[in-house]
Tab-separated table of C-alpha atoms and ligand atoms in Angstrom:
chain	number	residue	atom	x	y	z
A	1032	UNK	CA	1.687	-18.593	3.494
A	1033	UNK	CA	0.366	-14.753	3.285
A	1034	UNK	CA	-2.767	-15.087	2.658
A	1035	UNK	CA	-4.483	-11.417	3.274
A	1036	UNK	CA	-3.409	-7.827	1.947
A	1037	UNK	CA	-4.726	-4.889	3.688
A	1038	UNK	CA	-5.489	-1.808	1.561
A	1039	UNK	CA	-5.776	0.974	4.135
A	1040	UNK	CA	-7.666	3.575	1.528
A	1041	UNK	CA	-9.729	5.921	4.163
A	1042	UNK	CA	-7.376	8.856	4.191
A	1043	UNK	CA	-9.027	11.987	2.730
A	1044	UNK	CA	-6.395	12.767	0.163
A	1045	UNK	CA	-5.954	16.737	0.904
A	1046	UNK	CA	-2.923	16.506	-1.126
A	1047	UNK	CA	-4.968	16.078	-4.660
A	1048	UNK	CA	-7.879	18.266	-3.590
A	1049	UNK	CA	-10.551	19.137	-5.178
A	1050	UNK	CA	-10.072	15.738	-7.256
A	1051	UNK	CA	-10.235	13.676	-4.480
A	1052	UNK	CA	-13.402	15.952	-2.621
A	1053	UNK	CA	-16.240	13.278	-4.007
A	1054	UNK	CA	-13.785	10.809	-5.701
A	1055	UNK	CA	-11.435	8.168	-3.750
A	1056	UNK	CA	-8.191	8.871	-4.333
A	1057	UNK	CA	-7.584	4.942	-4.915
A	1058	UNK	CA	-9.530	5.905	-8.144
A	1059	UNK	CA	-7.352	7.831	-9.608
A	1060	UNK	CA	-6.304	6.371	-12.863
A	1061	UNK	CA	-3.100	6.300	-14.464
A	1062	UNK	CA	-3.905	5.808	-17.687
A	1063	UNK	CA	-6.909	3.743	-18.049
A	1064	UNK	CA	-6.433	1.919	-14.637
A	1065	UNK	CA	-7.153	3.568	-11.138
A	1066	UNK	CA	-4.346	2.981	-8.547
A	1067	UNK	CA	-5.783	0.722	-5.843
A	1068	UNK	CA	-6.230	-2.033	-9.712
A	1069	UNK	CA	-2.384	-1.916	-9.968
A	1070	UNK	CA	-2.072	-2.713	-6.093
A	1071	UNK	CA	-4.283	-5.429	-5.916
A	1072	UNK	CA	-2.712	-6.950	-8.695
A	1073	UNK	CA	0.627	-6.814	-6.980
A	1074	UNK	CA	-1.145	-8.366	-4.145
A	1075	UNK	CA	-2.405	-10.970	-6.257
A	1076	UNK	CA	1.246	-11.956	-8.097
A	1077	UNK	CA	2.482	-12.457	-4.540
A	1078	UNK	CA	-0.218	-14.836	-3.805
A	1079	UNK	CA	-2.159	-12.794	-1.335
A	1080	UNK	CA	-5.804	-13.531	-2.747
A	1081	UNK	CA	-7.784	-12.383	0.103
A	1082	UNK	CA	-8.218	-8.610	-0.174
A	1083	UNK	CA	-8.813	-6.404	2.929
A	1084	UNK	CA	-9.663	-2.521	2.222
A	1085	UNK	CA	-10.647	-0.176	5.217
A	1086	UNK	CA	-12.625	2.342	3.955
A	1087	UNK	CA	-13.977	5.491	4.581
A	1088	UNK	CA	-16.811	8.112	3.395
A	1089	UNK	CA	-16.798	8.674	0.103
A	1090	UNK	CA	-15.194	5.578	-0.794
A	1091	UNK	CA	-17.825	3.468	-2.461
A	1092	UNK	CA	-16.784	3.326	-5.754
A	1093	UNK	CA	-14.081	1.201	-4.455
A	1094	UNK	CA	-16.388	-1.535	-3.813
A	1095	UNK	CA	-18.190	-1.064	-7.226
A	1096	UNK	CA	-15.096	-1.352	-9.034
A	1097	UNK	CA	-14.689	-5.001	-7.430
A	1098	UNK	CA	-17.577	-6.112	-8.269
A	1099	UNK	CA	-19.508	-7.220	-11.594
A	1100	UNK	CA	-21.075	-4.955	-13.572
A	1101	UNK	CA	-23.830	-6.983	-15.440
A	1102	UNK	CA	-25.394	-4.166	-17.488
A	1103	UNK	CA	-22.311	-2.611	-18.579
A	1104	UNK	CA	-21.144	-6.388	-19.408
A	1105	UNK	CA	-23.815	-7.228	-21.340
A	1106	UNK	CA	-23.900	-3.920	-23.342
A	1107	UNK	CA	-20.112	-4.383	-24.405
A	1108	UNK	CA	-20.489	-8.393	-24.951
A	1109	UNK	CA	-19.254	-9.352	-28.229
A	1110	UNK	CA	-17.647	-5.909	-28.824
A	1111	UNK	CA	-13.576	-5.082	-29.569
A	1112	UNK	CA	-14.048	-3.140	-26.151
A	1113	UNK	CA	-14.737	-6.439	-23.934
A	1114	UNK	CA	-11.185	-7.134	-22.975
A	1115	UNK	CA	-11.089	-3.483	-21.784
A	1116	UNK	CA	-12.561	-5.476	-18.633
A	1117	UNK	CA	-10.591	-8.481	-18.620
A	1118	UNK	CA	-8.149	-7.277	-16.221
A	1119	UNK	CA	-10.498	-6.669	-13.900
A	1120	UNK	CA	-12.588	-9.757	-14.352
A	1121	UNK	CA	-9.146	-11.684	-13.410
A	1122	UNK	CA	-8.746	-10.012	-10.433
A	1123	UNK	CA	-12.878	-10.738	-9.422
A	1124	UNK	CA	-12.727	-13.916	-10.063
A	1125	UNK	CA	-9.396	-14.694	-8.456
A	1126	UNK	CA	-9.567	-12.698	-5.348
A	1127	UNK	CA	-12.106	-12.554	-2.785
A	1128	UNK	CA	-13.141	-8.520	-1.377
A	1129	UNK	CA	-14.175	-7.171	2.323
A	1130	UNK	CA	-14.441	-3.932	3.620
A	1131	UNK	CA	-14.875	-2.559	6.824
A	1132	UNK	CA	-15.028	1.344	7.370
A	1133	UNK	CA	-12.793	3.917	9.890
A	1134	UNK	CA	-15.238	5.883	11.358
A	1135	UNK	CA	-12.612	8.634	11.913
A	1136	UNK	CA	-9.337	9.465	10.271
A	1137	UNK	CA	-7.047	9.023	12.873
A	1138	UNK	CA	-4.084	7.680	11.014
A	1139	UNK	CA	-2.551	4.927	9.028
A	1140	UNK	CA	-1.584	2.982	12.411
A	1141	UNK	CA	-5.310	3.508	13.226
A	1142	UNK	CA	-6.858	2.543	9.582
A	1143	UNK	CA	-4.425	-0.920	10.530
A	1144	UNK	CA	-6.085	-1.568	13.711
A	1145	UNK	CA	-9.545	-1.091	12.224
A	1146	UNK	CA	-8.685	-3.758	9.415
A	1147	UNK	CA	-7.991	-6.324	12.406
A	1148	UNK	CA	-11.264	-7.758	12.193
A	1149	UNK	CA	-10.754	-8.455	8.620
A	1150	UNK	CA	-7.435	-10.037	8.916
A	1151	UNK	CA	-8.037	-12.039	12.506
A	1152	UNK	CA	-4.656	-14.056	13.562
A	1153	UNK	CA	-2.267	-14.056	10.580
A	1154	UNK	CA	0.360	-12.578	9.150
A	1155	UNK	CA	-0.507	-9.783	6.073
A	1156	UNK	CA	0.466	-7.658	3.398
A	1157	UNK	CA	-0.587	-4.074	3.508
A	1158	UNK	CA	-0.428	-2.087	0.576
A	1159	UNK	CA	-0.994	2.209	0.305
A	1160	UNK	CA	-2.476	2.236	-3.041
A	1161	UNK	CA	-1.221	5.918	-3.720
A	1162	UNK	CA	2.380	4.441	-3.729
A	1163	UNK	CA	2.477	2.861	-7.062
A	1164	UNK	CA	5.156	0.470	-7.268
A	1165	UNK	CA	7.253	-0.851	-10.227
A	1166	UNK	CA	9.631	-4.022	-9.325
A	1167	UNK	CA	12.271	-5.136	-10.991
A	1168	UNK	CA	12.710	-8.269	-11.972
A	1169	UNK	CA	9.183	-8.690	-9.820
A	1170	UNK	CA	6.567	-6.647	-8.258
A	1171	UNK	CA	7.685	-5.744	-4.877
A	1172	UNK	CA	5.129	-7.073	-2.744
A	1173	UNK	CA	6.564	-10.626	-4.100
A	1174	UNK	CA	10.179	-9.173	-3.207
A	1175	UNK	CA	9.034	-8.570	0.221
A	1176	UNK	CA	7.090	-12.153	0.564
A	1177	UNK	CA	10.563	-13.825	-0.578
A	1178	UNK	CA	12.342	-12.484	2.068
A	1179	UNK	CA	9.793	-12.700	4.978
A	1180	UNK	CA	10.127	-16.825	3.495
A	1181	UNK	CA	13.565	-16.733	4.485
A	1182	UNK	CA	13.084	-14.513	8.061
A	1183	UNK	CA	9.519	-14.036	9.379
A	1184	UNK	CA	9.317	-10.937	10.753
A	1185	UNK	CA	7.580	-7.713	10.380
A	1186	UNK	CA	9.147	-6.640	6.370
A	1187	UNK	CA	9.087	-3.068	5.285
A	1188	UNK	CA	9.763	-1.545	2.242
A	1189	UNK	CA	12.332	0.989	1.932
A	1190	UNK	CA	13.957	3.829	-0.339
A	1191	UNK	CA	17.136	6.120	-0.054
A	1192	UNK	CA	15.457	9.795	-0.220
A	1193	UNK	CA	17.212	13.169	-0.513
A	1194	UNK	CA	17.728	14.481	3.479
A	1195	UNK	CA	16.026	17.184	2.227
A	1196	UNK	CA	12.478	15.052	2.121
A	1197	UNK	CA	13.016	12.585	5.163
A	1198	UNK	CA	10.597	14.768	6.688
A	1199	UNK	CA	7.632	13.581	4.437
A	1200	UNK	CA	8.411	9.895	5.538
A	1201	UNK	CA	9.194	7.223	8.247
A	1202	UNK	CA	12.920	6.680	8.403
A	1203	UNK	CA	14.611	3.800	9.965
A	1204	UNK	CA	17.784	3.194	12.026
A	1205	UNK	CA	19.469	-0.022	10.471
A	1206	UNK	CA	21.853	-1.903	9.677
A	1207	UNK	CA	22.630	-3.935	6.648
A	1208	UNK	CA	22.431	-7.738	7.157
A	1209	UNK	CA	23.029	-8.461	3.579
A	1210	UNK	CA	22.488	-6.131	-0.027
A	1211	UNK	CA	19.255	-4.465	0.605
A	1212	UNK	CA	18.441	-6.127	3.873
A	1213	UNK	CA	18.740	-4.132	7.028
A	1214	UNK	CA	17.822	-5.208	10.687
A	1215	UNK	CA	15.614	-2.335	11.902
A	1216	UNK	CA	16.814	-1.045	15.246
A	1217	UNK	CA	14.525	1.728	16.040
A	1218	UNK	CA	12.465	4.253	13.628
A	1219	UNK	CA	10.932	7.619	13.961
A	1220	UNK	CA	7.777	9.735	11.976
A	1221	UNK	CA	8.436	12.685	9.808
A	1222	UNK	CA	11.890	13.405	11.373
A	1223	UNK	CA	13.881	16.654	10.369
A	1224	UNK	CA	16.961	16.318	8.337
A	1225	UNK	CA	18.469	16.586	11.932
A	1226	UNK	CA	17.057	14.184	14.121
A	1227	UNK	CA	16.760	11.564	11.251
A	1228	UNK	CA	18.863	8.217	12.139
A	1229	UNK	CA	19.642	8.472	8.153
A	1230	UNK	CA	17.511	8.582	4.679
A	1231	UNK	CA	16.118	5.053	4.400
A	1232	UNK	CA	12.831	5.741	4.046
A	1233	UNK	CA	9.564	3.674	5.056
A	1234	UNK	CA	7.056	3.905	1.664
A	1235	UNK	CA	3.409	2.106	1.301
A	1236	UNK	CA	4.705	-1.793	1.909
A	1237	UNK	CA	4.518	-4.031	4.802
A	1238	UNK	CA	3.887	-7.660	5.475
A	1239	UNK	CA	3.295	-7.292	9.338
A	1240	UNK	CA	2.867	-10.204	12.253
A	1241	UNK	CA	-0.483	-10.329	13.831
A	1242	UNK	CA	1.230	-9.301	17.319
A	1243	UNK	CA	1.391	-5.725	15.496
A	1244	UNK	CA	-2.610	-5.011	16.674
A	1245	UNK	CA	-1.554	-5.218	20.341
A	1246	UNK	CA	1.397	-3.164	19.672
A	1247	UNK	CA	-0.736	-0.391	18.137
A	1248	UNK	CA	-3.607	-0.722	20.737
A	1249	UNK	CA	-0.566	-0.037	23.200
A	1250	UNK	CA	0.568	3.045	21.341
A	1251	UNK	CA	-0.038	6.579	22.307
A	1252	UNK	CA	-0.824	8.789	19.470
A	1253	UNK	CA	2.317	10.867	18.043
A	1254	UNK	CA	3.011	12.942	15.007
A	1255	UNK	CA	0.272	14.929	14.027
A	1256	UNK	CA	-1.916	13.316	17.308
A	1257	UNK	CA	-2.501	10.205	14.245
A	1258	UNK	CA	-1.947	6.898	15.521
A	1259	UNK	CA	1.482	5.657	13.266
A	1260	UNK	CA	2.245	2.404	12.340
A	1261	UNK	CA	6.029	3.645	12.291
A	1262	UNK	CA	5.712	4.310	16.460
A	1263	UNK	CA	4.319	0.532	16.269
A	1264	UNK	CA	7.069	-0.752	14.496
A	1265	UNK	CA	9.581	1.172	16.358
A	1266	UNK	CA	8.248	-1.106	19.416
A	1267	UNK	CA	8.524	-3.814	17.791
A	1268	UNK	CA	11.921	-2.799	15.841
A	1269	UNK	CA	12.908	-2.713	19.919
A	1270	UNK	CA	12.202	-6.843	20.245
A	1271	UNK	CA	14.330	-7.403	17.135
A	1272	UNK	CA	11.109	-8.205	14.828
A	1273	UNK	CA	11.212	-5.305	12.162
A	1274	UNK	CA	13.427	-6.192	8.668
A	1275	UNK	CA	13.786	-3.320	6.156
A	1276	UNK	CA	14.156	-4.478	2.294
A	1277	UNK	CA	15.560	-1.671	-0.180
A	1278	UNK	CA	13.354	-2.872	-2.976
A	1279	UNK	CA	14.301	-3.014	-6.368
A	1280	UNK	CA	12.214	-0.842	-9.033
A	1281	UNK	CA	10.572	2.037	-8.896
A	1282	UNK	CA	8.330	3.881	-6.688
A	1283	UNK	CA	5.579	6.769	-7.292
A	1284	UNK	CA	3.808	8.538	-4.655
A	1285	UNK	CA	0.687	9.102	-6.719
A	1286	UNK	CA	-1.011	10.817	-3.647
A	1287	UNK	CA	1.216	13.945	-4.837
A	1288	UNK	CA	0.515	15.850	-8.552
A	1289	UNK	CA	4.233	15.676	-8.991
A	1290	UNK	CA	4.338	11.577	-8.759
A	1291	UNK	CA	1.389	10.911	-10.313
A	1292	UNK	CA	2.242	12.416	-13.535
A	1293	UNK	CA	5.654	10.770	-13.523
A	1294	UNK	CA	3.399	7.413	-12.990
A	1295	UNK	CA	1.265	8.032	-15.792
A	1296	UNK	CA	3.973	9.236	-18.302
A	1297	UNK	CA	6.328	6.198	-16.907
A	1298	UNK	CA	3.105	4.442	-18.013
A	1299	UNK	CA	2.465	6.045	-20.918
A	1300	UNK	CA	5.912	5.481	-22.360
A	1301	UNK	CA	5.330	1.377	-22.008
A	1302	UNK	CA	1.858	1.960	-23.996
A	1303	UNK	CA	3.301	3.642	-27.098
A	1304	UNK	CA	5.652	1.222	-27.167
A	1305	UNK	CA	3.095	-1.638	-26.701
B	1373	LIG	P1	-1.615	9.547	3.484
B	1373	LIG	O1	-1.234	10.510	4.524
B	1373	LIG	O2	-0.770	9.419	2.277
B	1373	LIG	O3	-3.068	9.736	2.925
B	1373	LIG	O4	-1.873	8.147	4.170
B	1373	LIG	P2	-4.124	10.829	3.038
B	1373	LIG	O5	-4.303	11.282	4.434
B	1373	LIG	O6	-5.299	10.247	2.347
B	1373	LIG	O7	-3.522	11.930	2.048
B	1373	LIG	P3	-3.139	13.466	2.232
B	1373	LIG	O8	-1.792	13.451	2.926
B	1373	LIG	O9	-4.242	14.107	3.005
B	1373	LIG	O10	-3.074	13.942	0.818
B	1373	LIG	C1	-1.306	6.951	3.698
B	1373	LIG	C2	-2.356	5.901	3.474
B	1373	LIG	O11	-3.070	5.631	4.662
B	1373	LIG	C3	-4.459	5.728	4.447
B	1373	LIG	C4	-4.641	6.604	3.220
B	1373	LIG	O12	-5.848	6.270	2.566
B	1373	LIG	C5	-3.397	6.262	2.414
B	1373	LIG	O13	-3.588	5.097	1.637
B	1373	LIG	N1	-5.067	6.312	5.661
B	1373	LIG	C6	-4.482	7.385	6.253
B	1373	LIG	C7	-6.212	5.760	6.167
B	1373	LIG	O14	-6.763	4.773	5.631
B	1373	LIG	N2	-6.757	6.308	7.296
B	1373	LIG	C8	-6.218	7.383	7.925
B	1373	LIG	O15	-6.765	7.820	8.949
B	1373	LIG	C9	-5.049	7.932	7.379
């Protein structure tokens, strides 16, 4: 029924310089696996086959990740080091990849519009690769489709934060339909612990209706003079469309030092026990 997950991955990453100065920051790995891997495989469990990634400068090695790599193939054919690629073999073989590029990095809301021609009509997935996601019992992305089953509407993903950090996030005004379901009534960018309607905050998962291109073409610029998809949603929050799901697992923001090395220990932990 969702067919197409957008991967929004042109953002320069200033956060992890000077890793990320030549290097995408999708390709960061935690352990042996770089991020944007773990997100298309959550894309993948959820059914969403058809992969979408906005790019940007710099970003190439994205597209020769998802691809084969014939020498490299044949040199480890035969070898204990062969499944090393079976992962991502699975994911070539069962997804299909295309890429367009944002000329200029002027926000997530604007990296969303550019993926329109990718996506066309339909509704989508969008995942931020440098949120790595752990759900419990099942990956989020499938947590989000479930519900979105039950309502279609715009679904985002949400956490309780410390007031202390609401201003790193989008934070909603909602209330609770049902455990963990909240009808969005209005949201705001990057709010101080003042003006913020409360500490649900917005992290790097959406399934979004189509309508949300001419929503964003019809936003001004705001925080930061980025287009945000959080100004979009608060539009459409306005028309009753916007449902907030408080996820269940865990969440790393792997596009900061501090949550990608609780990531790759989290990870770490599973492999010496594997
Ligand atoms: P972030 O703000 O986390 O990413 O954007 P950033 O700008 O790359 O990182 P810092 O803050 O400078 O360290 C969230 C997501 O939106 C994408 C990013 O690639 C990331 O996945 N993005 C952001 C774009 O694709 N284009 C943009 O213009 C901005």
């Amino acid at each position: 029924m969702v067919r197409k997950c957008l991967f929004p991955a042109a953002g320069y990453g200033t956060r992890f310089l000077p890793a990320t100065k030549a290097m995408p920051k999708e390709m960061m790995p935690i352990l042996d696996k770089p991020l944007i891997q773990y997100g298309v495989e959550e894309s993948l469990a959820a059914g969403m086959q058809q992969i979408a990634i906005v790019t940007g400068r710099s970003k190439r090695a994205i597209e020769d990740h998802f691809d084969i790599s014939y020498e490299l193939e044949h040199q480890i054919s035969g070898t204990s080091k062969e499944n090393k690629l079976a992962g991502i073999r699975h994911l070539i073989d069962h997804c299909t990849f295309s890429y367009t590029r944002q000329m200029e990095m002027k926000g997530l809301g604007h990296a969303i519009l550019t993926g329109e021609t990718l996506i066309g009509d339909e509704p989508f997935g969008v995942i931020l690769a440098d949120d790595l996601c752990v759900g419990n019992p099942e990956p989020v992305m499938s947590q989000m489709l479930r519900l979105y089953k039950k309502q279609p509407a715009c679904i985002i993903a949400i956490e309780e934060v410390p007031l202390s950090e609401v201003h790193k996030y989008g934070v909603i005004d909602g209330e609770e339909l049902e455990e963990g379901v909240y009808k969005v009534n209005g949201m705001i960018e990057k709010p101080s612990a003042e003006e913020a309607p409360g500490n649900l905050a917005i992290i790097g998962r959406y399934i979004l209706l189509p309508e949300v291109f001419n929503t964003l073409r019809e936003t001004r610029p705001g925080k930061g003079g980025e287009l945000q998809i959080t100004d979009a949603l608060h539009t459409l929050a306005k028309q009753e469309k916007v449902l907030a799901l408080k996820f269940s697992g865990m969440r790393y923001d792997c596009g900061s030092v501090h949550g990608f090395v609780d990531a790759t220990n989290y990870f770490f932990a599973l492999y010496r026990q594997s």
